[in-house]
Amino acid sequence: MAYVTDCFQNHTLFHKALKEAFEVFCNKTVTGSSSAELLATFCDNILKKGGSEKLSDEAIEETLEKVVKLLAYISDKDLFAEFYRKKLARRLLFDRSANDDHERSILTKLKQQCGGQFTSKMEGMVTDLTLARENQASFEDYLRNNPAAHPGIDLTVTVLTTGFWPSYKSFDLNLPAEMVKCVEVFKGFYETKTKHRKLTWIYSLGTCHINGKFEHKTIELIVSTYQAAVLLLFNASDRLSYSEIMAQLNLTHEDLVRLLHSLSCAKYKILSKEPNTKTISQSDYFEFNSKFTDKLRRIKIPLPPVDERKKVVEDVDKDRRYAIDAAIVRIMKSRKVLGHQQLVSECVEQLSRMFKPDIKAIKKRMEDLITRDYLERDKENPNMF
């Protein structure tokens, strides 16, 4: 920018050259990752607690400013938004965000650069968390005033608005009795506040602190709701087979293998498994490992992360199809009749603020809209719509 303004007298031709050159190299993939994804990951590193970038508040502001400037040259802005939203959700829900002001500040910058539609869901997420904290406080008041409604264990619920957040898989996990009661108590409280909303419980995002009473000492285990549900089965049984655990919890194979692996084959072996191998098979038997011990009084038992990259890309592809459909229909509504070439170029122009639509994809969507009777070809001239 300095060269363009100082050495080349701010000439428009040089501004154009700079823009075109940046668009070329900013959209190259690096080791299989798109710039959109790398930029979202970089923001996550700056904004999360203990991120790799140790910067002062001013430096963070400046860096975020630069990120938003670079985003202008990236053609897949929608892909950036989706990756950013997934990471923002993790920061907010697991209390990993270093500073609320920085979170709001980058959203303001993104809004100025890409428009309100771009950030509306993300702003909703940040607001949701503030509301959830107030909601939790009034739940605690409700429990103090209704001694009969005691959940039996400490419970914190984060209530979110479906439309703003990424979609999460939620299963009808058979909750342990201890947890069923809390869910009922919270439902009772929530119905006193609103009659028109339906709660869907997403256990896959929950965390539990449970005490493991081992022979050497009691250790507090920080686990996911699913892991806790597995461990609590061993309060009632000494030894369980894979299929018994599966039947009691109502989980899929894929999920159960991950859970049992994290508890019996990974760093902390809370359960001992027969045969003692490194992988989980459906013929295995499990027991509570009473001999387990650790230097620490409190340990966190991680679940291996699921690679979400493929899902993000698939979701964005699906959204793009709808966006192309909507653009074609909008253009045809205002123009009534239009040639193939003009329709494609107007469509590209409308969508290029968010992503560079593929010409093949546009043609495909046009065929699809014709079969669904949204547009039709001219009888005389097949290139007219």
Short mmCIF file of C-alpha atoms in Angstrom, two decimals:
data_model
loop_
_atom_site.label_atom_id
_atom_site.label_comp_id
_atom_site.label_asym_id
_atom_site.label_seq_id
_atom_site.Cartn_x
_atom_site.Cartn_y
_atom_site.Cartn_z
CA MET A 1 0.00 0.00 0.00
CA ALA A 2 2.85 2.34 0.84
CA TYR A 3 4.38 1.76 -2.61
CA VAL A 4 1.07 2.40 -4.35
CA THR A 5 0.35 5.60 -2.45
CA ASP A 6 3.85 7.12 -2.26
CA CYS A 7 5.78 5.86 -5.29
CA PHE A 8 2.92 5.52 -7.75
CA GLN A 9 0.95 8.65 -6.83
CA ASN A 10 -2.05 6.65 -5.62
CA HIS A 11 -2.88 5.87 -9.24
CA THR A 12 -6.02 3.77 -9.76
CA LEU A 13 -4.22 1.42 -12.16
CA PHE A 14 -1.76 0.46 -9.44
CA HIS A 15 -4.56 -0.02 -6.93
CA LYS A 16 -6.18 -2.39 -9.42
CA ALA A 17 -2.88 -4.23 -10.01
CA LEU A 18 -2.34 -4.64 -6.27
CA LYS A 19 -5.85 -5.97 -5.77
CA GLU A 20 -5.55 -8.49 -8.61
CA ALA A 21 -2.12 -9.71 -7.49
CA PHE A 22 -3.28 -10.20 -3.90
CA GLU A 23 -6.34 -12.09 -5.10
CA VAL A 24 -4.04 -14.55 -6.88
CA PHE A 25 -1.75 -15.52 -4.02
CA CYS A 26 -4.26 -15.12 -1.20
CA ASN A 27 -6.38 -17.86 -2.73
CA LYS A 28 -3.68 -20.47 -3.18
CA THR A 29 -4.03 -23.54 -0.98
CA VAL A 30 -1.20 -24.21 1.44
CA THR A 31 -0.47 -27.86 2.34
CA GLY A 32 -4.02 -28.78 1.47
CA SER A 33 -5.71 -26.04 3.53
CA SER A 34 -7.46 -23.04 2.04
CA SER A 35 -6.48 -19.53 3.13
CA ALA A 36 -10.00 -19.11 4.48
CA GLU A 37 -9.45 -21.95 6.95
CA LEU A 38 -5.91 -20.85 7.88
CA LEU A 39 -7.10 -17.31 8.56
CA ALA A 40 -9.92 -18.58 10.80
CA THR A 41 -7.46 -20.78 12.72
CA PHE A 42 -5.08 -17.83 13.10
CA CYS A 43 -7.90 -15.71 14.61
CA ASP A 44 -8.72 -18.57 16.97
CA ASN A 45 -5.09 -18.64 18.16
CA ILE A 46 -5.14 -14.93 18.89
CA LEU A 47 -8.52 -14.90 20.62
CA LYS A 48 -8.40 -18.03 22.77
CA LYS A 49 -6.90 -18.32 26.24
CA GLY A 50 -3.34 -19.59 26.12
CA GLY A 51 -3.20 -19.19 22.32
CA SER A 52 0.20 -19.28 20.69
CA GLU A 53 0.19 -15.52 20.02
CA LYS A 54 1.11 -13.64 23.21
CA LEU A 55 0.19 -10.08 22.23
CA SER A 56 -0.75 -6.88 24.04
CA ASP A 57 -4.30 -5.54 23.63
CA GLU A 58 -3.19 -2.92 21.09
CA ALA A 59 -1.24 -5.52 19.08
CA ILE A 60 -4.28 -7.82 19.03
CA GLU A 61 -6.46 -4.98 17.74
CA GLU A 62 -3.92 -4.18 15.01
CA THR A 63 -3.56 -7.83 14.00
CA LEU A 64 -7.33 -8.31 13.78
CA GLU A 65 -7.50 -5.18 11.64
CA LYS A 66 -4.96 -6.77 9.26
CA VAL A 67 -6.84 -10.08 9.15
CA VAL A 68 -10.01 -8.30 8.05
CA LYS A 69 -8.09 -6.37 5.39
CA LEU A 70 -6.66 -9.62 3.99
CA LEU A 71 -10.08 -11.24 4.03
CA ALA A 72 -11.14 -8.73 1.37
CA TYR A 73 -8.93 -10.55 -1.16
CA ILE A 74 -10.14 -14.04 -0.25
CA SER A 75 -12.78 -15.39 -2.59
CA ASP A 76 -14.31 -17.99 -0.21
CA LYS A 77 -15.53 -15.60 2.47
CA ASP A 78 -18.39 -17.97 3.29
CA LEU A 79 -15.89 -20.73 4.05
CA PHE A 80 -13.99 -18.38 6.39
CA ALA A 81 -17.27 -17.50 8.11
CA GLU A 82 -18.18 -21.14 8.69
CA PHE A 83 -14.75 -22.14 10.06
CA TYR A 84 -14.69 -18.98 12.18
CA ARG A 85 -18.15 -19.71 13.57
CA LYS A 86 -17.20 -23.31 14.50
CA LYS A 87 -14.12 -22.07 16.37
CA LEU A 88 -16.00 -19.17 17.97
CA ALA A 89 -18.57 -21.68 19.26
CA ARG A 90 -15.83 -23.75 20.91
CA ARG A 91 -14.26 -20.66 22.49
CA LEU A 92 -17.59 -19.48 23.90
CA LEU A 93 -19.02 -22.81 25.05
CA PHE A 94 -15.88 -24.14 26.69
CA ASP A 95 -15.00 -20.76 28.22
CA ARG A 96 -11.80 -20.53 26.19
CA SER A 97 -12.23 -16.98 24.96
CA ALA A 98 -9.55 -14.68 26.38
CA ASN A 99 -11.47 -11.43 26.13
CA ASP A 100 -15.07 -10.51 25.25
CA ASP A 101 -14.12 -7.07 23.97
CA HIS A 102 -11.76 -8.50 21.35
CA GLU A 103 -14.47 -10.95 20.24
CA ARG A 104 -16.92 -8.11 19.71
CA SER A 105 -14.28 -5.88 18.15
CA ILE A 106 -13.40 -8.27 15.30
CA LEU A 107 -17.10 -8.84 14.63
CA THR A 108 -17.56 -5.07 14.25
CA LYS A 109 -14.63 -4.96 11.80
CA LEU A 110 -15.99 -7.94 9.83
CA LYS A 111 -19.41 -6.30 9.73
CA GLN A 112 -17.97 -3.11 8.23
CA GLN A 113 -16.02 -5.10 5.64
CA CYS A 114 -18.55 -7.78 4.66
CA GLY A 115 -21.96 -6.48 5.76
CA GLY A 116 -24.37 -7.30 8.57
CA GLN A 117 -25.59 -10.57 7.10
CA PHE A 118 -22.04 -11.93 7.34
CA THR A 119 -21.81 -11.50 11.11
CA SER A 120 -25.43 -11.69 12.28
CA LYS A 121 -25.17 -15.31 13.49
CA MET A 122 -21.82 -14.72 15.20
CA GLU A 123 -23.15 -11.65 17.02
CA GLY A 124 -26.15 -13.73 18.07
CA MET A 125 -23.79 -16.33 19.56
CA VAL A 126 -21.91 -13.76 21.66
CA THR A 127 -25.19 -12.25 22.91
CA ASP A 128 -26.59 -15.73 23.64
CA LEU A 129 -23.82 -16.38 26.14
CA THR A 130 -24.56 -13.19 28.07
CA LEU A 131 -28.23 -14.21 28.23
CA ALA A 132 -27.26 -17.76 29.26
CA ARG A 133 -25.32 -16.40 32.26
CA GLU A 134 -28.37 -14.39 33.40
CA ASN A 135 -30.52 -17.46 32.87
CA GLN A 136 -28.19 -19.55 35.06
CA ALA A 137 -28.33 -16.94 37.83
CA SER A 138 -32.13 -16.98 37.85
CA PHE A 139 -32.07 -20.82 37.85
CA GLU A 140 -29.93 -20.69 41.01
CA ASP A 141 -32.42 -18.26 42.61
CA TYR A 142 -35.27 -20.63 41.66
CA LEU A 143 -33.48 -23.53 43.39
CA ARG A 144 -32.90 -21.47 46.54
CA ASN A 145 -36.60 -20.57 46.70
CA ASN A 146 -37.91 -24.09 45.91
CA PRO A 147 -36.23 -26.57 48.27
CA ALA A 148 -38.33 -29.39 46.77
CA ALA A 149 -36.76 -28.88 43.33
CA HIS A 150 -33.24 -29.86 44.31
CA PRO A 151 -31.40 -31.50 41.38
CA GLY A 152 -29.08 -33.46 43.69
CA ILE A 153 -25.95 -32.36 41.86
CA ASP A 154 -24.64 -28.96 40.84
CA LEU A 155 -25.98 -28.11 37.43
CA THR A 156 -25.14 -25.33 34.99
CA VAL A 157 -27.15 -25.12 31.78
CA THR A 158 -26.26 -22.93 28.81
CA VAL A 159 -29.42 -22.19 26.83
CA LEU A 160 -28.70 -21.24 23.21
CA THR A 161 -30.79 -20.12 20.22
CA THR A 162 -30.83 -22.83 17.55
CA GLY A 163 -30.51 -20.59 14.49
CA PHE A 164 -27.27 -18.87 15.49
CA TRP A 165 -25.08 -21.84 16.36
CA PRO A 166 -23.51 -24.53 14.19
CA SER A 167 -25.65 -27.66 14.16
CA TYR A 168 -24.52 -30.32 16.61
CA LYS A 169 -25.39 -34.00 16.57
CA SER A 170 -27.56 -34.80 19.55
CA PHE A 171 -28.51 -38.36 20.47
CA ASP A 172 -31.10 -39.62 22.88
CA LEU A 173 -28.50 -40.81 25.32
CA ASN A 174 -30.01 -42.87 28.15
CA LEU A 175 -28.95 -40.55 30.95
CA PRO A 176 -27.91 -41.97 34.32
CA ALA A 177 -30.59 -41.57 37.02
CA GLU A 178 -28.56 -38.83 38.75
CA MET A 179 -28.72 -36.70 35.61
CA VAL A 180 -32.33 -37.44 34.67
CA LYS A 181 -33.49 -35.68 37.82
CA CYS A 182 -31.51 -32.51 37.05
CA VAL A 183 -32.84 -32.34 33.52
CA GLU A 184 -36.41 -32.58 34.89
CA VAL A 185 -35.74 -29.88 37.50
CA PHE A 186 -34.34 -27.54 34.86
CA LYS A 187 -37.31 -28.19 32.56
CA GLY A 188 -39.61 -27.27 35.43
CA PHE A 189 -37.72 -24.01 35.95
CA TYR A 190 -37.62 -23.18 32.22
CA GLU A 191 -41.38 -23.66 31.87
CA THR A 192 -41.93 -21.00 34.53
CA LYS A 193 -40.14 -18.54 32.22
CA THR A 194 -41.55 -19.41 28.80
CA LYS A 195 -44.22 -21.67 27.42
CA HIS A 196 -43.37 -21.35 23.72
CA ARG A 197 -39.88 -22.75 23.51
CA LYS A 198 -38.76 -26.33 23.22
CA LEU A 199 -35.51 -27.43 24.84
CA THR A 200 -33.30 -29.85 22.91
CA TRP A 201 -30.48 -31.21 25.02
CA ILE A 202 -27.07 -31.47 23.37
CA TYR A 203 -25.19 -33.88 25.61
CA SER A 204 -22.20 -34.03 23.26
CA LEU A 205 -21.11 -30.56 24.44
CA GLY A 206 -21.57 -31.19 28.16
CA THR A 207 -18.86 -31.50 30.82
CA CYS A 208 -19.08 -33.30 34.17
CA HIS A 209 -16.88 -33.28 37.26
CA ILE A 210 -17.12 -36.65 38.99
CA ASN A 211 -15.25 -38.12 41.95
CA GLY A 212 -13.44 -41.38 41.30
CA LYS A 213 -12.98 -43.23 44.59
CA PHE A 214 -9.83 -45.24 43.89
CA GLU A 215 -7.91 -47.36 46.44
CA HIS A 216 -5.05 -44.87 46.84
CA LYS A 217 -7.05 -41.65 46.86
CA THR A 218 -10.12 -39.93 45.47
CA ILE A 219 -9.42 -38.10 42.21
CA GLU A 220 -11.75 -35.59 40.58
CA LEU A 221 -12.26 -36.52 36.92
CA ILE A 222 -13.28 -33.90 34.38
CA VAL A 223 -15.07 -35.74 31.58
CA SER A 224 -17.69 -35.22 28.89
CA THR A 225 -21.33 -36.06 29.65
CA TYR A 226 -21.01 -39.22 27.52
CA GLN A 227 -17.87 -40.37 29.35
CA ALA A 228 -19.58 -39.71 32.69
CA ALA A 229 -22.58 -41.78 31.62
CA VAL A 230 -20.25 -44.70 30.81
CA LEU A 231 -18.38 -44.43 34.13
CA LEU A 232 -21.55 -44.18 36.23
CA LEU A 233 -22.70 -47.59 34.92
CA PHE A 234 -19.85 -49.06 36.98
CA ASN A 235 -21.47 -47.84 40.21
CA ALA A 236 -24.04 -50.60 39.72
CA SER A 237 -21.97 -53.33 37.98
CA ASP A 238 -18.43 -54.61 38.45
CA ARG A 239 -17.97 -55.93 34.94
CA LEU A 240 -19.75 -55.02 31.70
CA SER A 241 -19.42 -56.17 28.10
CA TYR A 242 -19.27 -53.80 25.13
CA SER A 243 -22.78 -54.77 24.06
CA GLU A 244 -24.23 -54.27 27.57
CA ILE A 245 -22.76 -50.76 27.73
CA MET A 246 -24.14 -50.04 24.27
CA ALA A 247 -27.62 -51.26 25.17
CA GLN A 248 -27.73 -49.35 28.47
CA LEU A 249 -26.63 -46.03 26.95
CA ASN A 250 -28.32 -46.27 23.53
CA LEU A 251 -25.24 -45.03 21.60
CA THR A 252 -23.90 -45.70 18.11
CA HIS A 253 -20.83 -47.90 17.57
CA GLU A 254 -18.76 -45.00 16.31
CA ASP A 255 -19.37 -42.95 19.48
CA LEU A 256 -19.01 -45.82 21.90
CA VAL A 257 -15.64 -46.89 20.48
CA ARG A 258 -14.29 -43.33 20.96
CA LEU A 259 -15.62 -43.15 24.53
CA LEU A 260 -14.32 -46.53 25.65
CA HIS A 261 -10.97 -45.90 23.99
CA SER A 262 -10.57 -42.60 25.89
CA LEU A 263 -11.31 -44.34 29.22
CA SER A 264 -9.40 -47.61 28.82
CA CYS A 265 -6.68 -47.31 26.16
CA ALA A 266 -5.49 -43.69 26.33
CA LYS A 267 -3.28 -41.89 28.87
CA TYR A 268 -5.61 -42.41 31.87
CA LYS A 269 -6.85 -45.99 32.22
CA ILE A 270 -9.92 -45.49 34.43
CA LEU A 271 -11.39 -48.74 33.11
CA SER A 272 -9.41 -51.94 32.65
CA LYS A 273 -10.29 -53.93 29.58
CA GLU A 274 -10.14 -57.56 28.62
CA PRO A 275 -8.26 -58.50 26.46
CA ASN A 276 -5.69 -55.81 27.24
CA THR A 277 -5.17 -54.44 23.70
CA LYS A 278 -4.83 -50.94 22.30
CA THR A 279 -8.06 -51.08 20.28
CA ILE A 280 -11.70 -51.54 21.19
CA SER A 281 -13.59 -54.46 19.73
CA GLN A 282 -17.19 -55.49 20.22
CA SER A 283 -16.26 -58.61 22.19
CA ASP A 284 -14.38 -56.69 24.94
CA TYR A 285 -15.21 -56.68 28.66
CA PHE A 286 -14.63 -53.70 30.97
CA GLU A 287 -14.10 -53.27 34.72
CA PHE A 288 -13.52 -50.28 36.99
CA ASN A 289 -9.75 -49.96 37.58
CA SER A 290 -9.62 -49.40 41.37
CA LYS A 291 -5.78 -49.40 41.32
CA PHE A 292 -5.63 -46.26 39.18
CA THR A 293 -3.76 -43.30 40.64
CA ASP A 294 -2.16 -40.07 39.50
CA LYS A 295 0.03 -37.29 40.95
CA LEU A 296 -2.77 -34.77 40.48
CA ARG A 297 -5.96 -34.53 42.49
CA ARG A 298 -7.94 -33.44 39.45
CA ILE A 299 -7.45 -34.71 35.89
CA LYS A 300 -9.13 -33.97 32.59
CA ILE A 301 -9.75 -37.00 30.39
CA PRO A 302 -9.73 -35.83 26.78
CA LEU A 303 -11.87 -37.25 24.01
CA PRO A 304 -10.06 -37.50 20.66
CA PRO A 305 -11.32 -34.65 18.45
CA VAL A 306 -13.47 -35.45 15.44
CA ASP A 307 -12.07 -33.97 12.23
CA GLU A 308 -14.70 -31.36 11.37
CA ARG A 309 -13.04 -30.00 8.26
CA LYS A 310 -14.91 -32.21 5.81
CA LYS A 311 -18.24 -31.40 7.43
CA VAL A 312 -17.59 -27.63 7.30
CA VAL A 313 -16.80 -27.83 3.58
CA GLU A 314 -19.91 -29.95 2.92
CA ASP A 315 -22.13 -27.53 4.87
CA VAL A 316 -20.75 -24.57 2.95
CA ASP A 317 -21.33 -26.37 -0.37
CA LYS A 318 -24.94 -26.99 0.58
CA ASP A 319 -25.45 -23.33 1.55
CA ARG A 320 -23.90 -22.25 -1.76
CA ARG A 321 -26.46 -24.23 -3.74
CA TYR A 322 -29.26 -22.35 -1.97
CA ALA A 323 -27.48 -19.03 -2.50
CA ILE A 324 -27.13 -19.65 -6.26
CA ASP A 325 -30.79 -20.69 -6.52
CA ALA A 326 -31.89 -17.54 -4.70
CA ALA A 327 -29.68 -15.28 -6.84
CA ILE A 328 -31.00 -16.74 -10.13
CA VAL A 329 -34.61 -16.39 -9.01
CA ARG A 330 -34.01 -12.80 -7.79
CA ILE A 331 -32.43 -11.79 -11.11
CA MET A 332 -35.17 -13.42 -13.20
CA LYS A 333 -37.90 -11.81 -11.10
CA SER A 334 -36.58 -8.35 -11.87
CA ARG A 335 -35.57 -9.01 -15.51
CA LYS A 336 -38.38 -11.38 -16.55
CA VAL A 337 -36.47 -12.50 -19.70
CA LEU A 338 -32.71 -12.91 -19.94
CA GLY A 339 -30.06 -14.59 -22.11
CA HIS A 340 -27.92 -17.39 -20.71
CA GLN A 341 -24.68 -15.42 -20.73
CA GLN A 342 -26.13 -12.35 -18.97
CA LEU A 343 -27.85 -14.48 -16.36
CA VAL A 344 -24.61 -16.27 -15.52
CA SER A 345 -22.57 -13.06 -15.31
CA GLU A 346 -25.17 -11.24 -13.17
CA CYS A 347 -25.30 -14.27 -10.92
CA VAL A 348 -21.50 -14.30 -10.54
CA GLU A 349 -21.52 -10.58 -9.80
CA GLN A 350 -24.19 -10.87 -7.09
CA LEU A 351 -22.51 -13.78 -5.32
CA SER A 352 -18.87 -12.78 -5.62
CA ARG A 353 -19.05 -10.78 -2.38
CA MET A 354 -19.24 -14.08 -0.52
CA PHE A 355 -17.67 -16.66 -2.85
CA LYS A 356 -16.60 -17.21 -6.46
CA PRO A 357 -19.39 -19.34 -7.88
CA ASP A 358 -18.35 -22.10 -10.24
CA ILE A 359 -19.90 -21.61 -13.71
CA LYS A 360 -20.69 -25.34 -13.91
CA ALA A 361 -22.50 -25.10 -10.57
CA ILE A 362 -24.61 -22.19 -11.83
CA LYS A 363 -25.61 -24.15 -14.96
CA LYS A 364 -26.52 -27.12 -12.81
CA ARG A 365 -28.70 -24.96 -10.54
CA MET A 366 -30.41 -23.45 -13.61
CA GLU A 367 -31.31 -26.94 -14.89
CA ASP A 368 -32.58 -27.80 -11.42
CA LEU A 369 -34.74 -24.66 -11.25
CA ILE A 370 -36.19 -25.47 -14.69
CA THR A 371 -37.23 -28.96 -13.55
CA ARG A 372 -38.81 -27.38 -10.46
CA ASP A 373 -40.69 -24.85 -12.64
CA TYR A 374 -38.99 -21.71 -11.28
CA LEU A 375 -37.83 -20.71 -14.77
CA GLU A 376 -38.30 -21.98 -18.29
CA ARG A 377 -36.47 -21.91 -21.61
CA ASP A 378 -37.84 -19.94 -24.52
CA LYS A 379 -39.50 -22.33 -27.06
CA GLU A 380 -37.77 -20.65 -30.05
CA ASN A 381 -34.38 -19.87 -28.51
CA PRO A 382 -32.88 -22.35 -26.01
CA ASN A 383 -30.41 -19.70 -24.81
CA MET A 384 -33.21 -17.45 -23.55
CA PHE A 385 -34.77 -17.93 -20.12
#
